[in-house]
Short mmCIF file of C-alpha atoms and ligand atoms in Angstrom, two decimals:
data_model
loop_
_atom_site.label_atom_id
_atom_site.label_comp_id
_atom_site.label_asym_id
_atom_site.label_seq_id
_atom_site.Cartn_x
_atom_site.Cartn_y
_atom_site.Cartn_z
CA UNK K 273 -340.91 18.52 -13.24
CA UNK K 274 -343.89 20.77 -13.41
CA UNK K 275 -343.73 20.75 -17.18
CA UNK K 276 -343.68 17.02 -17.20
CA UNK K 277 -346.65 16.80 -14.88
CA UNK K 278 -348.45 19.25 -17.17
CA UNK K 279 -347.67 17.19 -20.30
CA UNK K 280 -348.72 13.98 -18.66
CA UNK K 281 -352.02 15.39 -17.30
CA UNK K 282 -353.01 17.02 -20.58
CA UNK K 283 -352.24 13.74 -22.27
CA UNK K 284 -354.47 11.86 -19.92
CA UNK K 285 -357.30 14.39 -20.20
CA UNK K 286 -357.27 13.80 -23.96
CA UNK K 287 -359.64 10.91 -23.19
CA UNK K 288 -357.13 8.08 -23.60
CA UNK K 289 -356.18 9.07 -27.14
CA UNK K 290 -352.51 8.97 -26.17
CA UNK K 291 -350.67 5.68 -26.26
CA UNK K 292 -348.62 4.35 -23.30
CA UNK K 293 -345.48 4.77 -25.36
CA UNK K 294 -346.15 8.39 -25.91
CA UNK K 295 -346.74 8.84 -22.17
CA UNK K 296 -343.50 7.20 -21.40
CA UNK K 297 -341.70 9.45 -23.80
CA UNK K 298 -343.18 12.47 -21.98
CA UNK K 299 -341.65 11.18 -18.76
CA UNK K 300 -338.20 10.51 -20.06
CA UNK K 301 -337.31 13.77 -21.66
CA UNK K 302 -333.62 14.37 -21.01
CA UNK K 303 -332.72 15.84 -17.69
CA UNK K 304 -331.12 19.28 -17.82
CA UNK K 305 -327.46 19.05 -17.06
CA UNK K 306 -326.85 19.35 -13.29
CA UNK K 307 -330.54 18.75 -12.53
CA UNK K 308 -329.70 16.84 -9.43
CA UNK K 309 -326.58 18.72 -8.43
CA UNK K 310 -327.64 21.94 -6.77
CA UNK K 311 -329.57 22.06 -3.50
CA UNK K 312 -330.62 24.97 -1.40
CA UNK K 313 -328.20 24.03 1.39
CA UNK K 314 -324.81 22.97 0.06
CA UNK K 315 -322.05 22.22 2.61
CA UNK K 316 -319.44 24.93 2.24
CA UNK K 317 -316.69 25.53 2.87
CA UNK K 318 -315.34 22.02 2.83
CA UNK K 319 -311.98 20.31 2.03
CA UNK K 320 -311.24 16.67 1.39
CA UNK K 321 -307.95 14.94 0.66
CA UNK K 322 -306.70 11.42 -0.13
CA UNK K 323 -305.49 9.54 2.87
CA UNK K 324 -305.46 10.68 6.52
CA UNK K 325 -303.48 13.90 6.13
CA UNK K 326 -304.59 15.64 9.26
CA UNK K 327 -302.11 18.55 9.14
CA UNK K 328 -302.80 19.26 5.44
CA UNK K 329 -306.56 19.40 5.82
CA UNK K 330 -306.17 21.51 8.97
CA UNK K 331 -304.12 23.96 6.99
CA UNK K 332 -306.66 24.09 4.11
CA UNK K 333 -309.49 24.41 6.56
CA UNK K 334 -307.73 27.30 8.24
CA UNK K 335 -307.59 29.11 4.83
CA UNK K 336 -311.28 28.39 4.03
CA UNK K 337 -312.56 29.15 7.53
CA UNK K 338 -310.99 32.60 7.40
CA UNK K 339 -312.70 33.38 4.14
CA UNK K 340 -309.91 32.32 1.84
CA UNK K 341 -310.52 30.89 -1.57
CA UNK K 342 -310.48 27.27 -2.54
CA UNK K 343 -307.44 27.63 -4.78
CA UNK K 344 -305.31 29.06 -1.90
CA UNK K 345 -306.69 26.38 0.39
CA UNK K 346 -305.64 23.43 -1.72
CA UNK K 347 -302.24 24.95 -2.54
CA UNK K 348 -301.43 25.71 1.09
CA UNK K 349 -302.92 22.39 2.23
CA UNK K 350 -300.83 20.12 0.01
CA UNK K 351 -297.68 22.19 0.67
CA UNK K 352 -297.80 20.81 4.22
CA UNK K 353 -297.12 17.34 2.86
CA UNK K 354 -294.59 18.51 0.33
CA UNK K 355 -292.57 20.02 3.15
CA UNK K 356 -293.00 16.96 5.42
CA UNK K 357 -289.85 14.89 5.10
CA UNK K 358 -291.45 11.90 6.73
CA UNK K 359 -293.93 11.58 3.85
CA UNK K 360 -291.87 9.52 1.53
CA UNK K 361 -294.03 9.89 -1.58
CA UNK K 362 -294.53 13.60 -1.77
CA UNK K 363 -292.09 16.56 -2.00
CA UNK K 364 -288.99 16.66 0.09
CA UNK K 365 -288.24 13.20 1.42
CA UNK K 366 -289.99 11.57 -1.55
CA UNK K 367 -288.35 8.32 -2.71
CA UNK K 368 -286.11 8.67 -5.77
CA UNK K 369 -286.20 7.06 -9.16
CA UNK K 370 -283.97 4.15 -10.08
CA UNK K 371 -281.08 6.50 -10.70
CA UNK K 372 -281.32 7.99 -7.26
CA UNK K 373 -282.97 11.27 -8.34
CA UNK K 374 -286.14 12.56 -6.63
CA UNK K 375 -288.42 13.74 -9.41
CA UNK K 376 -291.74 15.41 -8.49
CA UNK K 377 -295.06 15.71 -10.33
CA UNK K 378 -297.88 18.13 -9.28
CA UNK K 379 -300.88 19.98 -10.70
CA UNK K 380 -303.50 22.51 -9.64
CA UNK K 381 -306.86 23.44 -11.16
CA UNK K 382 -309.17 26.43 -10.34
CA UNK K 383 -312.86 27.21 -10.64
CA UNK K 384 -312.52 28.60 -14.16
CA UNK K 385 -310.88 25.53 -15.52
CA UNK K 386 -307.47 27.12 -15.46
CA UNK K 387 -304.73 24.62 -14.65
CA UNK K 388 -301.03 24.26 -14.35
CA UNK K 389 -298.67 21.32 -13.94
CA UNK K 390 -295.07 20.38 -13.51
CA UNK K 391 -293.75 16.89 -14.28
CA UNK K 392 -290.48 15.17 -13.40
CA UNK K 393 -289.11 18.23 -11.71
CA UNK K 394 -286.09 17.98 -9.40
CA UNK K 395 -284.69 20.12 -6.52
CA UNK K 396 -287.79 22.17 -5.68
CA UNK K 397 -289.72 21.39 -2.47
CA UNK K 398 -293.09 22.80 -3.63
CA UNK K 399 -294.00 21.63 -7.11
CA UNK K 400 -297.61 22.56 -6.50
CA UNK K 401 -296.60 26.24 -6.21
CA UNK K 402 -294.59 26.02 -9.36
CA UNK K 403 -297.57 24.44 -11.06
CA UNK K 404 -299.64 27.41 -9.91
CA UNK K 405 -297.09 29.80 -11.34
CA UNK K 406 -297.25 27.86 -14.68
CA UNK K 407 -301.02 28.37 -14.58
CA UNK K 408 -300.90 32.09 -13.63
CA UNK K 409 -297.66 33.35 -15.25
CA UNK K 410 -297.38 31.45 -18.58
CA UNK K 411 -299.67 30.72 -21.55
CA UNK K 412 -298.94 26.99 -20.95
CA UNK K 413 -300.25 24.19 -18.74
CA UNK K 414 -297.40 21.71 -18.36
CA UNK K 415 -293.67 22.30 -17.88
CA UNK K 416 -291.37 19.27 -17.68
CA UNK K 417 -288.05 18.39 -16.19
CA UNK K 418 -285.18 20.90 -16.53
CA UNK K 419 -287.45 23.40 -18.18
CA UNK K 420 -289.85 23.34 -15.16
CA UNK K 421 -286.86 23.62 -12.75
CA UNK K 422 -285.38 26.59 -14.65
CA UNK K 423 -288.79 28.27 -14.67
CA UNK K 424 -289.03 27.70 -10.88
CA UNK K 425 -285.65 29.46 -10.25
CA UNK K 426 -286.81 32.33 -12.42
CA UNK K 427 -289.89 32.55 -10.23
CA UNK K 428 -287.74 32.77 -7.13
CA UNK K 429 -287.91 29.17 -5.87
CA UNK K 430 -284.87 27.87 -4.09
CA UNK K 431 -282.78 24.85 -5.05
CA UNK K 432 -282.82 22.15 -2.39
CA UNK K 433 -281.65 18.49 -2.16
CA UNK K 434 -284.82 16.46 -1.82
CA UNK K 435 -283.21 13.22 -0.81
CA UNK K 436 -283.08 12.80 2.92
CA UNK K 437 -280.93 10.58 5.14
CA UNK K 438 -283.74 8.04 5.32
CA UNK K 439 -284.55 7.90 1.61
CA UNK K 440 -280.91 7.76 0.66
CA UNK K 441 -280.42 4.73 2.96
CA UNK K 442 -283.47 3.04 1.60
CA UNK K 443 -282.31 3.71 -1.97
CA UNK K 444 -278.85 2.20 -1.20
CA UNK K 445 -280.69 -0.88 0.26
CA UNK K 446 -282.82 -1.10 -2.87
CA UNK K 447 -279.76 -0.92 -5.13
CA UNK K 448 -278.60 -4.30 -3.72
CA UNK K 449 -281.36 -6.07 -5.59
CA UNK K 450 -282.62 -3.27 -7.92
CA UNK K 451 -285.91 -5.07 -8.12
CA UNK K 452 -288.21 -2.92 -10.27
CA UNK K 453 -291.87 -3.39 -9.90
CA UNK K 454 -294.52 -1.25 -11.42
CA UNK K 455 -296.97 -2.35 -8.78
CA UNK K 456 -297.54 -0.26 -5.75
CA UNK K 457 -297.72 -1.54 -2.18
CA UNK K 458 -301.46 -1.93 -1.56
CA UNK K 459 -301.59 -0.25 1.79
CA UNK K 460 -299.03 2.48 1.58
CA UNK K 461 -299.59 5.35 -0.78
CA UNK K 462 -299.16 8.94 0.21
CA UNK K 463 -299.84 10.95 -2.93
CA UNK K 464 -302.04 13.82 -1.80
CA UNK K 465 -304.97 14.92 -3.97
CA UNK K 466 -307.00 17.64 -2.32
CA UNK K 467 -310.40 19.23 -3.32
CA UNK K 468 -311.99 22.21 -1.68
CA UNK K 469 -315.11 24.35 -1.89
CA UNK K 470 -314.89 27.85 -0.48
CA UNK K 471 -317.61 29.99 1.03
CA UNK K 472 -318.55 31.30 -2.42
CA UNK K 473 -319.22 27.79 -3.54
CA UNK K 474 -316.21 27.66 -5.88
CA UNK K 475 -314.16 24.53 -6.30
CA UNK K 476 -310.43 23.98 -6.77
CA UNK K 477 -308.09 21.03 -6.54
CA UNK K 478 -304.39 20.06 -6.28
CA UNK K 479 -302.38 16.89 -6.53
CA UNK K 480 -298.73 16.29 -5.73
CA UNK K 481 -296.38 13.28 -5.56
CA UNK K 482 -292.91 11.90 -6.07
CA UNK K 483 -294.61 9.09 -7.93
CA UNK K 484 -293.60 5.43 -7.78
CA UNK K 485 -290.47 4.68 -5.85
CA UNK K 486 -287.55 3.58 -7.99
CA UNK K 487 -289.45 4.31 -11.21
CA UNK K 488 -287.64 4.46 -14.57
CA UNK K 489 -286.03 7.88 -14.91
CA UNK K 490 -288.45 10.20 -16.65
CA UNK K 491 -291.61 8.25 -15.68
CA UNK K 492 -294.62 10.44 -15.12
CA UNK K 493 -297.78 9.11 -13.39
CA UNK K 494 -301.35 10.37 -13.31
CA UNK K 495 -300.97 12.89 -10.52
CA UNK K 496 -299.90 15.92 -12.61
CA UNK K 497 -302.03 14.99 -15.62
CA UNK K 498 -305.22 17.15 -15.69
CA UNK K 499 -308.13 14.75 -16.14
CA UNK K 500 -306.28 11.70 -14.86
CA UNK K 501 -304.99 12.51 -11.30
CA UNK K 502 -307.17 15.56 -10.90
CA UNK K 503 -310.09 17.25 -12.49
CA UNK K 504 -312.36 20.13 -11.37
CA UNK K 505 -315.49 21.47 -13.06
CA UNK K 506 -317.03 24.29 -11.01
CA UNK K 507 -320.55 23.42 -12.27
CA UNK K 508 -320.32 19.86 -11.11
CA UNK K 509 -317.55 18.94 -8.68
CA UNK K 510 -314.00 17.59 -8.56
CA UNK K 511 -312.23 14.28 -8.37
CA UNK K 512 -308.70 13.06 -7.63
CA UNK K 513 -306.79 9.81 -7.51
CA UNK K 514 -304.02 7.88 -5.83
CA UNK K 515 -302.46 4.54 -6.72
CA UNK K 516 -300.92 3.12 -9.82
CA UNK K 517 -300.95 6.16 -12.13
CA UNK K 518 -300.75 4.13 -15.35
CA UNK K 519 -304.13 2.57 -14.77
CA UNK K 520 -305.74 5.94 -13.81
CA UNK K 521 -304.38 7.51 -17.01
CA UNK K 522 -305.77 4.67 -19.15
CA UNK K 523 -309.30 5.62 -18.07
CA UNK K 524 -308.70 9.38 -17.63
CA UNK K 525 -310.07 8.63 -14.16
CA UNK K 526 -310.75 12.02 -12.56
CA UNK K 527 -312.35 13.46 -15.67
CA UNK K 528 -314.50 10.41 -16.00
CA UNK K 529 -315.76 10.68 -12.38
CA UNK K 530 -316.67 14.39 -12.80
CA UNK K 531 -318.52 13.59 -15.99
CA UNK K 532 -320.43 10.76 -14.25
CA UNK K 533 -321.40 13.19 -11.56
CA UNK K 534 -322.63 15.63 -14.24
CA UNK K 535 -324.88 12.86 -15.54
CA UNK K 536 -326.45 12.53 -12.08
CA UNK K 537 -324.34 10.01 -10.17
CA UNK K 538 -323.41 10.78 -6.61
CA UNK K 539 -319.68 11.15 -5.77
CA UNK K 540 -319.79 7.68 -4.29
CA UNK K 541 -321.44 6.08 -7.28
CA UNK K 542 -319.09 7.91 -9.65
CA UNK K 543 -315.96 6.72 -7.82
CA UNK K 544 -317.33 3.19 -7.84
CA UNK K 545 -317.91 3.30 -11.59
CA UNK K 546 -314.42 4.80 -12.02
CA UNK K 547 -312.82 1.82 -10.25
CA UNK K 548 -315.03 -0.67 -12.13
CA UNK K 549 -313.89 0.75 -15.48
CA UNK K 550 -310.27 0.18 -14.48
CA UNK K 551 -310.95 -3.36 -13.18
CA UNK K 552 -312.66 -4.16 -16.51
CA UNK K 553 -309.40 -3.53 -18.22
CA UNK K 554 -307.57 -5.57 -15.56
CA UNK K 555 -309.79 -8.57 -15.07
CA UNK K 556 -308.61 -10.78 -12.27
CA UNK K 557 -305.55 -8.62 -11.50
CA UNK K 558 -305.13 -8.01 -7.80
CA UNK K 559 -301.62 -6.67 -7.40
CA UNK K 560 -302.39 -2.99 -7.53
CA UNK K 561 -304.23 -0.34 -5.58
CA UNK K 562 -306.24 2.72 -6.87
CA UNK K 563 -308.22 5.05 -4.67
CA UNK K 564 -310.62 7.72 -6.09
CA UNK K 565 -312.04 10.60 -4.11
CA UNK K 566 -314.80 12.96 -5.34
CA UNK K 567 -316.88 15.92 -4.19
CA UNK K 568 -319.87 17.49 -5.89
CA UNK K 569 -321.11 21.03 -5.89
CA UNK K 570 -323.26 20.35 -2.84
CA UNK K 571 -320.27 19.35 -0.77
CA UNK K 572 -321.28 15.71 -0.84
CA UNK K 573 -318.22 13.43 -0.92
CA UNK K 574 -317.44 9.79 -1.81
CA UNK K 575 -314.55 7.47 -2.33
CA UNK K 576 -313.84 3.95 -3.62
CA UNK K 577 -310.77 1.82 -4.08
CA UNK K 578 -309.54 -1.52 -5.46
CA UNK K 579 -308.38 -3.00 -2.18
CA UNK K 580 -309.46 -2.13 1.40
CA UNK K 581 -307.28 0.41 3.09
CA UNK K 582 -307.88 3.69 1.27
CA UNK K 583 -309.30 6.51 3.44
CA UNK K 584 -309.88 10.14 2.91
CA UNK K 585 -309.95 13.07 5.31
CA UNK K 586 -312.76 15.56 5.30
CA UNK K 587 -313.05 18.87 7.15
CA UNK K 588 -316.10 21.15 7.19
CA UNK K 589 -318.25 22.99 9.70
CA UNK K 590 -319.46 19.58 10.75
CA UNK K 591 -315.94 18.80 12.05
CA UNK K 592 -313.20 16.61 10.70
CA UNK K 593 -313.22 12.93 10.01
CA UNK K 594 -311.11 10.25 8.37
CA UNK K 595 -313.50 8.27 6.21
CA UNK K 596 -312.82 4.66 5.31
CA UNK K 597 -314.11 3.72 1.87
CA UNK K 598 -315.46 0.53 0.46
CA UNK K 599 -313.51 -1.41 -2.09
CA UNK K 600 -313.86 -3.58 -5.24
CA UNK K 601 -312.14 -6.50 -3.48
CA UNK K 602 -313.12 -7.31 0.06
N1 LIG Q 64 -300.51 8.03 -8.44
C1 LIG Q 64 -299.10 8.14 -8.17
C2 LIG Q 64 -298.33 7.79 -9.38
O1 LIG Q 64 -298.69 6.91 -10.15
C3 LIG Q 64 -298.62 7.29 -7.09
C4 LIG Q 64 -299.38 7.10 -5.78
O2 LIG Q 64 -300.53 7.63 -5.69
O3 LIG Q 64 -299.01 6.45 -4.91
O4 LIG Q 64 -297.36 8.44 -9.63
#
């Protein structure tokens, strides 16, 4: 800024020898990356997650508030939902695929850009923790299906039936018609994507889901795909998604949002642009929901969705709140 003022003033003092065009070019020199991102008083620690997951954010806040790091906070936070059998799109109690198998997807990403992911994994309640083991104990990023499950047992995870009384009954009911739709109910998604900043100002994120109910066996959505369902860049911020994963993957949604923030957009503006990019590829289509959530390095948050109904939960020193977000369609 000072340099720009200096250039402008010295140009003016050159007795009008400089054209207006040259002045303009002095004023539009490229902004340094992150120019608008850091402020003297960032909000930290802070945690946000998709939907109104009170218990999960409480758990993450507990970790952050006692000086824990963002990575532990997001892992332990989303584990609450993975263990909650009444949440029928995450972990134990998640709805099965069309063959009756519960297959889970999850990923995790830390401040250094390290990440781990498991896709289409059965019989393990906490895929996010297996994803963390992939990140920390292997040279790989993604493990799939049987390989991921075998790795989990090697790491000491226990085998458990993920189908519950309730999801078994619902599946049997579904079998009567076997109606397969790739669309997701507009009001009811429970995939949890969580982003946290710890007291050191470091960012981490996690995302975990059982994916679309009655999906084709082997289907993997956006949630465990780094860049699509989750992305973190410690210089800029993080983003995560819920909704029809295929559409999020097509625009590499979370990466796009983080990059938009890097270019100076607020989390809110970046999420809006993310949804607009998706809608551009789906002109006039109204039968699906996507919700994006983002946080920047300052602890500013934002969210946007296709249809009304998406909310995100936020917990910081300022208290906790369930934020309703604006939407593409009214
Ligand atoms: N994004 C998840 C998927 O496509 C589903 C959801 O968020 O409801 O697998």
